[in-house]
Short mmCIF file of C-alpha atoms in Angstrom, two decimals:
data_model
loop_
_atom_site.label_atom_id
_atom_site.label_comp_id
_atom_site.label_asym_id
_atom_site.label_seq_id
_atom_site.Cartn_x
_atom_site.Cartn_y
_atom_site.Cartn_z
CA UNK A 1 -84.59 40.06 29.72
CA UNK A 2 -84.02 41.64 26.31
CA UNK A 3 -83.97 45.29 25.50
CA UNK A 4 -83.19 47.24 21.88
CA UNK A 5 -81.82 50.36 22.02
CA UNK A 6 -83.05 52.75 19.63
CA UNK A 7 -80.59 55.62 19.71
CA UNK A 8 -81.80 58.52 17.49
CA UNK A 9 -79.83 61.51 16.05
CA UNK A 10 -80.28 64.51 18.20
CA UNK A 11 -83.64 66.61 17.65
CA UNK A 12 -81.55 69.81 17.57
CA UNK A 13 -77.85 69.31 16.01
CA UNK A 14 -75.08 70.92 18.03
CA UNK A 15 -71.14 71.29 17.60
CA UNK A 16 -70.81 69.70 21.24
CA UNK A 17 -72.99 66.28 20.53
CA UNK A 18 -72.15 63.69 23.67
CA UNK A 19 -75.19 62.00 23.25
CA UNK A 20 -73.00 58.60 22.64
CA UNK A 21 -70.90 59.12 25.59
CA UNK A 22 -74.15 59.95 27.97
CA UNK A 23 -75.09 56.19 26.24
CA UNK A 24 -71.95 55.13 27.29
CA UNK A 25 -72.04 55.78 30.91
CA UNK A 26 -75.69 54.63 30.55
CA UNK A 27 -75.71 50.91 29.59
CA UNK A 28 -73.09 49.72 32.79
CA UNK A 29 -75.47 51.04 35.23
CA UNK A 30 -78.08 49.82 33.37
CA UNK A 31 -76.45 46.08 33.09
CA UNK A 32 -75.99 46.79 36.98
CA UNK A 33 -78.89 47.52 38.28
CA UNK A 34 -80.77 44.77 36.18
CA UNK A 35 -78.19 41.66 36.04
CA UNK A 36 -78.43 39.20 32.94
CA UNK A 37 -79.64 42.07 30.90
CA UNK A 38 -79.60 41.43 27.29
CA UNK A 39 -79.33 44.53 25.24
CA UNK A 40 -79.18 45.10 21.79
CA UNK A 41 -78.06 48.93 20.08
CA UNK A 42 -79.47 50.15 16.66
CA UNK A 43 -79.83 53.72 15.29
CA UNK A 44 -82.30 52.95 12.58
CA UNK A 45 -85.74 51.21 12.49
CA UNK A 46 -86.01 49.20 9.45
CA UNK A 47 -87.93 46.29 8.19
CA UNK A 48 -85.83 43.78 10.22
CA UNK A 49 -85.96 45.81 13.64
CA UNK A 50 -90.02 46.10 13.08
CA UNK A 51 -90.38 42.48 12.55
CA UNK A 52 -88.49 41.35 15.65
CA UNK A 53 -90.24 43.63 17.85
CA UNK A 54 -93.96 42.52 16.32
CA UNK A 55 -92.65 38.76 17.18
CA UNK A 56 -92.11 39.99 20.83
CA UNK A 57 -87.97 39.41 20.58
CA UNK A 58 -87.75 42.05 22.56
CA UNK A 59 -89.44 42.91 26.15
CA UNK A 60 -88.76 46.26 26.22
CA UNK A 61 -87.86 49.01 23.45
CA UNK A 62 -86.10 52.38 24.83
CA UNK A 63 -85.62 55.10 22.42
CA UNK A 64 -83.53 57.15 23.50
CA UNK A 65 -82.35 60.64 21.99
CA UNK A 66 -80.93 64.07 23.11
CA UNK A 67 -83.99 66.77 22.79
CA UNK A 68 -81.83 69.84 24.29
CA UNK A 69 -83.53 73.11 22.70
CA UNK A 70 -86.42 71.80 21.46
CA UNK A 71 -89.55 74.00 20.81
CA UNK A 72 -93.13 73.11 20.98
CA UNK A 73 -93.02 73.86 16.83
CA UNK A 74 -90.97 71.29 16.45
CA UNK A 75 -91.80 68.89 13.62
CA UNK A 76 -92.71 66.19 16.17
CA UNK A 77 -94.76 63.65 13.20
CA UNK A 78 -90.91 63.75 11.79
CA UNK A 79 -88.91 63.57 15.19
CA UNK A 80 -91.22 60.92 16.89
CA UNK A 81 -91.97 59.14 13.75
CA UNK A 82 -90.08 56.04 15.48
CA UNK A 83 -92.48 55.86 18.24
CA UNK A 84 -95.32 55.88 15.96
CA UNK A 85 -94.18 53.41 13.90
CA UNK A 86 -93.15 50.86 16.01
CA UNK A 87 -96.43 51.33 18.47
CA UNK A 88 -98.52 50.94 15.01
CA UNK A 89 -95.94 47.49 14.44
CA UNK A 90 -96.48 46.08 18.06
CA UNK A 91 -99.23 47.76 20.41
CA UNK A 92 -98.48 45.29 23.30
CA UNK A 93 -94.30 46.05 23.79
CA UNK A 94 -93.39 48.51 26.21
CA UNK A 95 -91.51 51.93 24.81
CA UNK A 96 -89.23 53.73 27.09
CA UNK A 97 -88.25 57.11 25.74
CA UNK A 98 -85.04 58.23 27.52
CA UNK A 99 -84.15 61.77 26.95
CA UNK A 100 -80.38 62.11 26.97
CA UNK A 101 -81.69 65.88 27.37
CA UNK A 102 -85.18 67.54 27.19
CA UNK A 103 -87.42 69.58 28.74
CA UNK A 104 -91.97 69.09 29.15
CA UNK A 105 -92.53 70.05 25.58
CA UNK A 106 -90.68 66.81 24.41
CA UNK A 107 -92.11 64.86 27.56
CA UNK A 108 -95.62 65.57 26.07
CA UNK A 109 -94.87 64.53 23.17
CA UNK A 110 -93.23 61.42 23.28
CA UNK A 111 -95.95 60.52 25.54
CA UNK A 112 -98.31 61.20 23.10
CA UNK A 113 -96.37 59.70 20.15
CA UNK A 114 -96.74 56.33 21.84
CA UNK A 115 -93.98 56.02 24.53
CA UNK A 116 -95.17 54.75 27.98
CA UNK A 117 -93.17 56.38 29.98
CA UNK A 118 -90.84 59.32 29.66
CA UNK A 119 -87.14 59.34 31.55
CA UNK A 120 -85.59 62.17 31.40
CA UNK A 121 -81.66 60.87 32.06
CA UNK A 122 -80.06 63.75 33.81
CA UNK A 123 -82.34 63.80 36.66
CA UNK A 124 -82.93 59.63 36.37
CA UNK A 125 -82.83 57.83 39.42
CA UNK A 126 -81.82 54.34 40.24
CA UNK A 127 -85.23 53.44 41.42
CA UNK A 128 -87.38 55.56 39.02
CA UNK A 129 -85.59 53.52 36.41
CA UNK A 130 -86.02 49.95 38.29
CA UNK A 131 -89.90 50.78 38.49
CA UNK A 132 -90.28 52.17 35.24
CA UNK A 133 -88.79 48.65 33.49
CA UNK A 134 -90.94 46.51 35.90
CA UNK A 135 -93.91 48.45 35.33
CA UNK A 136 -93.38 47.41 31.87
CA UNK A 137 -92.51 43.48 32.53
CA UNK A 138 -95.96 43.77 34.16
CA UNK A 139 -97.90 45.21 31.64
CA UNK A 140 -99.20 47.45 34.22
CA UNK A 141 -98.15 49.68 37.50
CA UNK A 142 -96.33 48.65 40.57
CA UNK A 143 -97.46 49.91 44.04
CA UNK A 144 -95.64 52.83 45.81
CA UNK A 145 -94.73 54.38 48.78
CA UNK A 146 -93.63 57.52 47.29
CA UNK A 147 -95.10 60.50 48.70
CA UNK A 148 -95.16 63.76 46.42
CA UNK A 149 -94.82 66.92 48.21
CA UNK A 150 -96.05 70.25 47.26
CA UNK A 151 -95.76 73.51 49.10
CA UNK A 152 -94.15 71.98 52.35
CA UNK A 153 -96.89 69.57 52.64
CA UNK A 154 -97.29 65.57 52.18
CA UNK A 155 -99.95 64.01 49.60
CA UNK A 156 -99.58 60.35 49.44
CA UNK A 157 -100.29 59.10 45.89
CA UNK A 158 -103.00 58.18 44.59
CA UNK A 159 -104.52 55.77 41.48
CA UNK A 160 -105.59 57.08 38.58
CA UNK A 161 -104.56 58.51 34.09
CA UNK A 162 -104.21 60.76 31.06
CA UNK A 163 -104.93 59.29 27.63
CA UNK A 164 -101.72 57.80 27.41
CA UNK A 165 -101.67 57.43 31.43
CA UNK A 166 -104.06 54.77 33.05
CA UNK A 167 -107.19 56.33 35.15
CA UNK A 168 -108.34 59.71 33.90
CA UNK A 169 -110.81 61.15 31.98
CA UNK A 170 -110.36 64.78 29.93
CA UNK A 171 -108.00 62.96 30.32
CA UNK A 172 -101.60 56.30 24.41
CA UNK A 173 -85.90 54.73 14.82
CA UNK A 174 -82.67 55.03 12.97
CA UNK A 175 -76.79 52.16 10.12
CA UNK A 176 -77.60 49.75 12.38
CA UNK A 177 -75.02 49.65 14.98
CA UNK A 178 -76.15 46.24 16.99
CA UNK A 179 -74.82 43.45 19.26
CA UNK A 180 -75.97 40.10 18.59
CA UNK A 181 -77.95 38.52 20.95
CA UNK A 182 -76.03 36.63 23.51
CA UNK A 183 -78.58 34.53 25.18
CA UNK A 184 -82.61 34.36 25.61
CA UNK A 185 -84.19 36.47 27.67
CA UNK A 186 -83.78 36.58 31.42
CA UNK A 187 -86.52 38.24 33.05
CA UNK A 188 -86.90 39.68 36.75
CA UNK A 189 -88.93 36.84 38.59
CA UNK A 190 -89.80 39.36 41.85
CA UNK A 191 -92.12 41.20 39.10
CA UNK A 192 -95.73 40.41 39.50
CA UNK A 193 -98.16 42.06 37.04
CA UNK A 194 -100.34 43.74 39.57
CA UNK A 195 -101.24 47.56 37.96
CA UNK A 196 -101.12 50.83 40.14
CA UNK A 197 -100.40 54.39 39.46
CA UNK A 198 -97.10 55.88 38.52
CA UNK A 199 -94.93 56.84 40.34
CA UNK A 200 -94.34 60.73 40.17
CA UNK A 201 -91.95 63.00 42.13
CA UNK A 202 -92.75 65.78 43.40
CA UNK A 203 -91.10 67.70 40.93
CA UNK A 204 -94.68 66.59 38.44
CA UNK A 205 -96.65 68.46 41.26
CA UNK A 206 -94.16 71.43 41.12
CA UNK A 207 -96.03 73.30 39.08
CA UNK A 208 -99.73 72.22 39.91
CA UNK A 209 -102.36 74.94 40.35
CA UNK A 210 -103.45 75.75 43.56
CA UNK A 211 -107.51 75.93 43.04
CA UNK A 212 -109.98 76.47 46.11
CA UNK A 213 -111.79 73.58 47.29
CA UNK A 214 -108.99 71.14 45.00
CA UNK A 215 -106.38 69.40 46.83
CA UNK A 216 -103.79 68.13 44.15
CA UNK A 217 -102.59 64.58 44.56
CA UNK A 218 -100.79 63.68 41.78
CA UNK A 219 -99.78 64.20 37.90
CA UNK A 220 -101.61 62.17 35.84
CA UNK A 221 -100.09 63.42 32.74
CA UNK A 222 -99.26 66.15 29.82
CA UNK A 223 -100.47 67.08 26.68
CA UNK A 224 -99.29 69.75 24.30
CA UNK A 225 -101.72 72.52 25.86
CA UNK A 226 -103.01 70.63 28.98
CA UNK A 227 -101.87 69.42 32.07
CA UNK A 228 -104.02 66.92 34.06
CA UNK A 229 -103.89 66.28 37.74
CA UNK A 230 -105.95 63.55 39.66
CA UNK A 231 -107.05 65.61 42.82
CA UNK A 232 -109.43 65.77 46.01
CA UNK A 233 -113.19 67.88 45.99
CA UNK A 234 -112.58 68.69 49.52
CA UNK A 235 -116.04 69.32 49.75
CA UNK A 236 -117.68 65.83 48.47
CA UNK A 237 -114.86 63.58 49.52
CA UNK A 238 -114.43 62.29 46.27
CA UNK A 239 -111.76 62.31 43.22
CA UNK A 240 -111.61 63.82 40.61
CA UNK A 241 -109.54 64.37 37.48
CA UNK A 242 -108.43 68.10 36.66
CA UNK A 243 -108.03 69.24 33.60
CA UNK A 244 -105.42 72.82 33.41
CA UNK A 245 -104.19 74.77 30.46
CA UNK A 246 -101.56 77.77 31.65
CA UNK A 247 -101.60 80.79 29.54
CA UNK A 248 -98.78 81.13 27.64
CA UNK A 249 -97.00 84.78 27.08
CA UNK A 250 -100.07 87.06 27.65
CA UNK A 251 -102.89 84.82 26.44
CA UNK A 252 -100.35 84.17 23.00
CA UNK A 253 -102.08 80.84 23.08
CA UNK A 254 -105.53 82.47 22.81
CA UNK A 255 -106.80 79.66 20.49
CA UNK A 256 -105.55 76.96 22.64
CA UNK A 257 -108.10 78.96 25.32
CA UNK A 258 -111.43 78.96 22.74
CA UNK A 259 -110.76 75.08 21.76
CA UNK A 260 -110.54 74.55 25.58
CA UNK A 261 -113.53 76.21 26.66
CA UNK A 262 -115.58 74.58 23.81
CA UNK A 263 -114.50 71.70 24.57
CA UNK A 264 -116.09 72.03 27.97
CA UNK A 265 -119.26 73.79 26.52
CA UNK A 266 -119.62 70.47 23.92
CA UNK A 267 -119.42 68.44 26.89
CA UNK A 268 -121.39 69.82 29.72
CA UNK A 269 -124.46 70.41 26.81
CA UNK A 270 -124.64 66.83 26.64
CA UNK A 271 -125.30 65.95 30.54
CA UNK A 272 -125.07 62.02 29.72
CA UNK A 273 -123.20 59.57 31.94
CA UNK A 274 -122.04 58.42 28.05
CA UNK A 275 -119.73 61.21 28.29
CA UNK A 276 -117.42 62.02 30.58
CA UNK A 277 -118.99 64.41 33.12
CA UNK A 278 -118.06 68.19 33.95
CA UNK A 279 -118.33 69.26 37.89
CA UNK A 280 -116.40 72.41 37.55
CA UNK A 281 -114.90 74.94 35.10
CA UNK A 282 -113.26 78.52 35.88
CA UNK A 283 -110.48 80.94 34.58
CA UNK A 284 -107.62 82.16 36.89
CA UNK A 285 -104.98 84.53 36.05
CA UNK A 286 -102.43 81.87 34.59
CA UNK A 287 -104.61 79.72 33.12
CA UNK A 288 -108.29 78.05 32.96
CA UNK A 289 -109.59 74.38 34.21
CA UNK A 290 -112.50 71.76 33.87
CA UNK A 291 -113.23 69.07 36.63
CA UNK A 292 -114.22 66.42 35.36
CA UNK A 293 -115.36 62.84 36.10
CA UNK A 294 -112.75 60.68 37.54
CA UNK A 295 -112.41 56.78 36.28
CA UNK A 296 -111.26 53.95 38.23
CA UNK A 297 -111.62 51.85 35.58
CA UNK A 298 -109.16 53.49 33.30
CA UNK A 299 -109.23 53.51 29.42
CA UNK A 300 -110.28 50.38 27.02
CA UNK A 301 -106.75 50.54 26.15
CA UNK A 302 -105.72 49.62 29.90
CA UNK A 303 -108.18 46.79 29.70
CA UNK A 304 -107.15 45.95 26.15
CA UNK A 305 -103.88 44.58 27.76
CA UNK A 306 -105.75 41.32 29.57
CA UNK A 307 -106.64 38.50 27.52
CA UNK A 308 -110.56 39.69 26.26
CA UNK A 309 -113.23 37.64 25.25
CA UNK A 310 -115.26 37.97 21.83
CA UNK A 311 -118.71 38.91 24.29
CA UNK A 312 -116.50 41.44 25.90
CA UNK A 313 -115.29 42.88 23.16
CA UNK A 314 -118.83 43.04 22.04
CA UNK A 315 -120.34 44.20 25.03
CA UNK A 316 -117.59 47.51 24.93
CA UNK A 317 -118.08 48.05 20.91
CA UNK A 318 -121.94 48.37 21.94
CA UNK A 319 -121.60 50.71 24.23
CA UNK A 320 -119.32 53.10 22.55
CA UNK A 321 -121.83 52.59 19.84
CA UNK A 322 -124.35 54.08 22.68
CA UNK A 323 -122.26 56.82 22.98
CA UNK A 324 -122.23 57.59 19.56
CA UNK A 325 -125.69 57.38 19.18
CA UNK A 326 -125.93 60.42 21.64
CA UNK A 327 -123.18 62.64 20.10
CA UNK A 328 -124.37 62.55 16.66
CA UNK A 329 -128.02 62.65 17.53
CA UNK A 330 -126.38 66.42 18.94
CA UNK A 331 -124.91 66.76 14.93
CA UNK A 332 -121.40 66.20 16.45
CA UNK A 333 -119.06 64.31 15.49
CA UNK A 334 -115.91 62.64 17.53
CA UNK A 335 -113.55 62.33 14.90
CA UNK A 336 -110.49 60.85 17.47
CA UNK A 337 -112.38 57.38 18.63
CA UNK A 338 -109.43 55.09 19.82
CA UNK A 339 -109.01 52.92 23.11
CA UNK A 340 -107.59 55.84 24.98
CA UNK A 341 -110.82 58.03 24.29
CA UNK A 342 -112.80 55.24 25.67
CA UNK A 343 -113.31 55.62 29.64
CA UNK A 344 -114.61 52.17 31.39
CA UNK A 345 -116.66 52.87 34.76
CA UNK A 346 -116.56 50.02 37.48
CA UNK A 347 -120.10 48.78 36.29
CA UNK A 348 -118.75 48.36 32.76
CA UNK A 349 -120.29 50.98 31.16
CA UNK A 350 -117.96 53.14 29.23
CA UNK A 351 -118.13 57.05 28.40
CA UNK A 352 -116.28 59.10 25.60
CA UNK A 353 -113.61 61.94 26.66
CA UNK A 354 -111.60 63.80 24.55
CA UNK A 355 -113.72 65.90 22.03
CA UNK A 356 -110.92 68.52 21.03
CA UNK A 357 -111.39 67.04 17.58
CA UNK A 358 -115.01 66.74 17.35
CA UNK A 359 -116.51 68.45 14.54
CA UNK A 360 -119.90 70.36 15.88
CA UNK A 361 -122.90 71.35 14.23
CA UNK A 362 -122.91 74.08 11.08
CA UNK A 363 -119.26 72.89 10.58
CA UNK A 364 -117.66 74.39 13.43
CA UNK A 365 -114.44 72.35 14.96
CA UNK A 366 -112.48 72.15 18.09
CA UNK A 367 -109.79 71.46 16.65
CA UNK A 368 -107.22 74.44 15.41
CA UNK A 369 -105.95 74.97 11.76
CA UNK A 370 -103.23 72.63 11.17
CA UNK A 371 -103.52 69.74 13.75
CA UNK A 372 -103.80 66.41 12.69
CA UNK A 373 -107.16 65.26 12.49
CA UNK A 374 -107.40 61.82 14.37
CA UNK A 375 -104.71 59.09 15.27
CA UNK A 376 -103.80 57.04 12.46
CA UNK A 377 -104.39 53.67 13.30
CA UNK A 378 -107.87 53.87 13.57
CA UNK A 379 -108.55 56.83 10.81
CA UNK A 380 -111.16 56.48 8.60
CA UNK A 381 -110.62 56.74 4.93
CA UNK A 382 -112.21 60.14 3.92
CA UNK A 383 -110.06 61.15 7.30
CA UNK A 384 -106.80 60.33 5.29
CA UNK A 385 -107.89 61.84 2.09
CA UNK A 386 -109.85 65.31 3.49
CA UNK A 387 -113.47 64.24 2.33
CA UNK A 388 -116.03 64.91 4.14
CA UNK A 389 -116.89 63.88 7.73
CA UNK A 390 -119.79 62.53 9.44
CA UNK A 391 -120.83 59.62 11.48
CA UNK A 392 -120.03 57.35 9.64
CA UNK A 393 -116.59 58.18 10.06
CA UNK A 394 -116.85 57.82 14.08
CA UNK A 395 -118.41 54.46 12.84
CA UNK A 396 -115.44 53.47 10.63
CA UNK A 397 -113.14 53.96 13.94
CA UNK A 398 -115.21 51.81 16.37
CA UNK A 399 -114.91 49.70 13.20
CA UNK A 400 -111.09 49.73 13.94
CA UNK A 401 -110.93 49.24 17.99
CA UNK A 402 -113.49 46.04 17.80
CA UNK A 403 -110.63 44.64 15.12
CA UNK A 404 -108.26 45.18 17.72
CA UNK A 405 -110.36 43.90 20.63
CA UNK A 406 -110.94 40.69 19.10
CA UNK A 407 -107.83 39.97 16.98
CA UNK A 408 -105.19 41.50 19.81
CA UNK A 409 -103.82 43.49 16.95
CA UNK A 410 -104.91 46.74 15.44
CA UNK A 411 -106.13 46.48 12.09
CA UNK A 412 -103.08 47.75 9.81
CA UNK A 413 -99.54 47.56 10.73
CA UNK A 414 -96.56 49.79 8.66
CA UNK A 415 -93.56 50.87 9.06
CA UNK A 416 -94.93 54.86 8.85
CA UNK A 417 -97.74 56.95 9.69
CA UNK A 418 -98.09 58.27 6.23
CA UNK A 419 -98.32 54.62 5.13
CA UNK A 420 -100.62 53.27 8.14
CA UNK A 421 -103.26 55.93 6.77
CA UNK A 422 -102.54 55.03 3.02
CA UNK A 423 -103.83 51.64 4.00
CA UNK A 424 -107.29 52.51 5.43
CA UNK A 425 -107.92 54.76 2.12
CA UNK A 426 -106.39 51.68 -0.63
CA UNK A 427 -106.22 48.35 1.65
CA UNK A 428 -108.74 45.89 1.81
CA UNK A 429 -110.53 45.24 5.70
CA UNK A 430 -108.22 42.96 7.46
CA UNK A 431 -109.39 39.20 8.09
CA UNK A 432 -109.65 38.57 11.42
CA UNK A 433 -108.12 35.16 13.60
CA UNK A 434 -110.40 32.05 12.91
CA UNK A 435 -111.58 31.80 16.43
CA UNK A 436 -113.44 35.26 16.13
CA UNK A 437 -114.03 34.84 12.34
CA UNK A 438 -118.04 34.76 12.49
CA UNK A 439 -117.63 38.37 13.23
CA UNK A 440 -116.17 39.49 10.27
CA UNK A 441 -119.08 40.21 8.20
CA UNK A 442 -119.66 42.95 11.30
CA UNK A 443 -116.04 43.94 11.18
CA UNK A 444 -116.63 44.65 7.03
CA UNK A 445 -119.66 46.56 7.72
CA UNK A 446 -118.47 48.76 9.97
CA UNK A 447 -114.95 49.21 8.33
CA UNK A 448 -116.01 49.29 4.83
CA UNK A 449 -113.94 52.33 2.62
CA UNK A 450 -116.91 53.31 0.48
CA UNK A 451 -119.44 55.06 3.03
CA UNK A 452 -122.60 54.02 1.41
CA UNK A 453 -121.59 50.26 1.98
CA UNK A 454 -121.14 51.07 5.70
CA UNK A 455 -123.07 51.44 8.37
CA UNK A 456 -125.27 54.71 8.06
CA UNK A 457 -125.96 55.07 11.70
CA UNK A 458 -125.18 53.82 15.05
CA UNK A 459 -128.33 52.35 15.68
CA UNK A 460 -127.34 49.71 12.89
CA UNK A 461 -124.27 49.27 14.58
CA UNK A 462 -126.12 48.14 17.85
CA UNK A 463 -128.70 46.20 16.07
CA UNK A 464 -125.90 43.88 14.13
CA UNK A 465 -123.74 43.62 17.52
CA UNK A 466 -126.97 42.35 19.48
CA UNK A 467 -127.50 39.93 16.86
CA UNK A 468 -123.77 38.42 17.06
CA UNK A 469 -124.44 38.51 21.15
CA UNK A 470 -127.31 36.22 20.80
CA UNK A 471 -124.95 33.54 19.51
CA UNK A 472 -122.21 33.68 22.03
CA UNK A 473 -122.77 32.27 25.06
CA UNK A 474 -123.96 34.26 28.24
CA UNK A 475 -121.51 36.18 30.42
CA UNK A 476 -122.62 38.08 34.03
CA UNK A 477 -119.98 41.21 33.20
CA UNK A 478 -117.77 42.17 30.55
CA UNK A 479 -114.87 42.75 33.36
#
């Protein structure tokens, strides 16, 4: 098995930097625990690094950086660039981001930069680590036996995911210093590529809130406001996906707590299985909560990993373009469409989460002053440039996931954010792979740059996708 080694400058300089000698004690029980390891060291992504990661050189990429001190206003589009750049360069390999030091704002972050897991190296134990780089050889999660406690008392884990995690709903690089390669790579034959949950401690449930009639099973994951639990309604016997935001220093995050409860006002309005459903909201003294719909399905980008036909593919694209269809027959307006925002239920039927971008009728927003608006590889062009938004924006980005879901690849790779952007305002629509190429007169319709040459509405997305159905042979599901 091969591994690179991104090791990045620390976030925060200090006097005292040991970052290279916590590396140093790192790699031999690394090469220990995982004999015939291959690993490669750089401290720079460049054009080289990018391209042997996109060829799949590598099986796993760890980052790995010291984040002592950092702040939640930390530049993290600067810090993280790495992650975004090499996620853009090669959606399919594994990122690791080991923290050398760190705390949950830089957890939350790198998780949401791209990484798919975060290690924090301090606390790292031998078999967290062993799990987390099979999980990754299996493109998936490995069963556990882990049980996390909370209060004194035993929950056995449970499956389920955040946007960058697996099963929830509202609920995914730097002189080179580097070794040759000394052989190809040996990989762990006991791994079988069989997905589960993660496997959390119980220091993720330390800080879970304690709600009546909720019994907390596990972390599903963190966001830069949010925390999101899978959990019990003791009442109906069923699962569900909790969604928590703490207060933070008196309420000093008071416009975190308006774009939360809209967010829950925008969805419960819409009562449509389309969207992810609300069950529950309420305030508490340290914070506020929705329950929400739980999804055993997971995201499209879970299912985006397995091999996925051209009728699949199709059969998704129309129903997000359902889903559309709803929103913006409400005037509203997704504005973050991407695999992760794309819940699957077990019939196949999907449902959008996520609308803390979504731009509402008479021009009011979710989404607070400053945040970026969107994900960049599937931004539409008057996104990138601050025109105006509408539908066919929302239409542009489904535009971008059906690319992906038929070509395996999302539509424009760079070694940048900035630059990924720059190409859906200047770049022509990408071609896509000759087996799926009778579908690209769809693809340009839906991801054309001038609006008036795109789709207007999502009823004309339907239409054309029904009419490239008819000529693919029949399938039962779309599993």
């Amino acid at each position: 098995m091969r591994i690179l080694l991104l090791q990045r400058q620390p976030i925060v300089e200090r006097d005292n930097d040991d970052s290279q000698a916590a590396i140093d004690a790192f790699l031999p029980r690394l090469q220990s625990k995982v004999p015939g390891l291959d690993i490669v060291q750089a401290q720079r992504v460049d054009e080289a690094i990018l391209a042997a990661v996109e060829s799949r050189h590598y099986d796993i990429v760890i980052v790995a950086q010291d984040g002592a001190d950092v702040s939640p206003d930390e530049d993290w589009d600067a810090v993280l660039a790495p992650l975004v750049n090499l996620r853009a360069t090669a959606p399919r390999v594994p990122l690791l981001y080991l923290a050398l030091e760190g705390n949950e704002w830089l957890a939350a972050a790198a998780i949401k930069y791209g990484a798919s897991d975060y290690l924090p190296l301090p606390r790292l134990e031998d078999h967290v680590l062993i799990r987390a780089i099979k999980e990754c050889l299996a493109g998936g999660r490995l069963p556990t036996k882990h049980k996390a406690k909370r209060r004194g008392a035993s929950d056995p884990t449970a499956s389920g995911n955040d946007r960058t995690d697996e099963e929830s709903a509202p609920r995914d690089p730097s002189a080179p210093k580097v070794s040759a390669p000394a052989s190809e790579p040996k990989r762990l034959q006991s791994v079988k590529a069989s997905p589960s949950e993660r496997d959390f401690t119980r220091e993720g449930l330390a800080n879970a809130p304690d709600i009546p009639g909720y019994r907390i099973v596990r972390l599903v994951g963190e966001g830069g406001t949010a925390t999101t639990y899978l959990a019990l309604d003791e009442r109906r016997q069923r699962h569900v996906v909790i969604k928590f935001m703490p207060y933070v220093q008196k309420l000093g995050n008071l416009d975190n707590v308006r774009v939360f409860k809209r967010e829950y006002e925008v969805i419960a309005s819409l009562n449509d299985r389309r969207v992810v459903k609300v069950f529950d909201s309420g305030v508490r003294e340290d914070g506020a909560y929705l329950v929400v719909e739980y999804f055993a399905g997971g995201d499209l980008g879970r299912r985006m990993r397995r091999a996925m036909t051209a009728h699949a593919a199709l059969h998704y694209a129309r129903g997000i373009a359902q889903a559309l269809k709803l929103i913006h027959s409400h005037g509203i307006y997704h504005r973050d469409l991407k695999p992760g925002n794309v819940m699957l239920r077990e019939d196949g039927s999907v449902a959008l989460i996520d609308f803390g971008l979504a731009k509402l009728p008479a021009g009011q927003t979710l989404a607070q002053a400053g945040r970026v608006l969107g994900t960049p590889s599937y931004l539409s062009p008057e996104q990138g440039t601050g025109a105006k938004v509408d539908g066919a924006s929302d239409i542009y980005s489904l535009g971008c996931v059906l690319f992906e879901m038929l070509a395996g690849r999302r539509p424009y790779l760079a070694d940048s954010a900035v630059r990924v952007i720059d190409m859906h305002v200047r770049a022509p629509v990408p071609d896509l792979p000759g087996e799926v190429g009778s579908m690209q007169g769809l693809i340009d319709r839906m991801m054309a740059k001038d609006k008036a040459e795109r789709f207007a509405t999502a009823d004309e997305v339907i239409a054309a996708i029904d009419e490239q159905l008819r000529d693919l042979p029949f399938e039962p599901t779309a599993n």
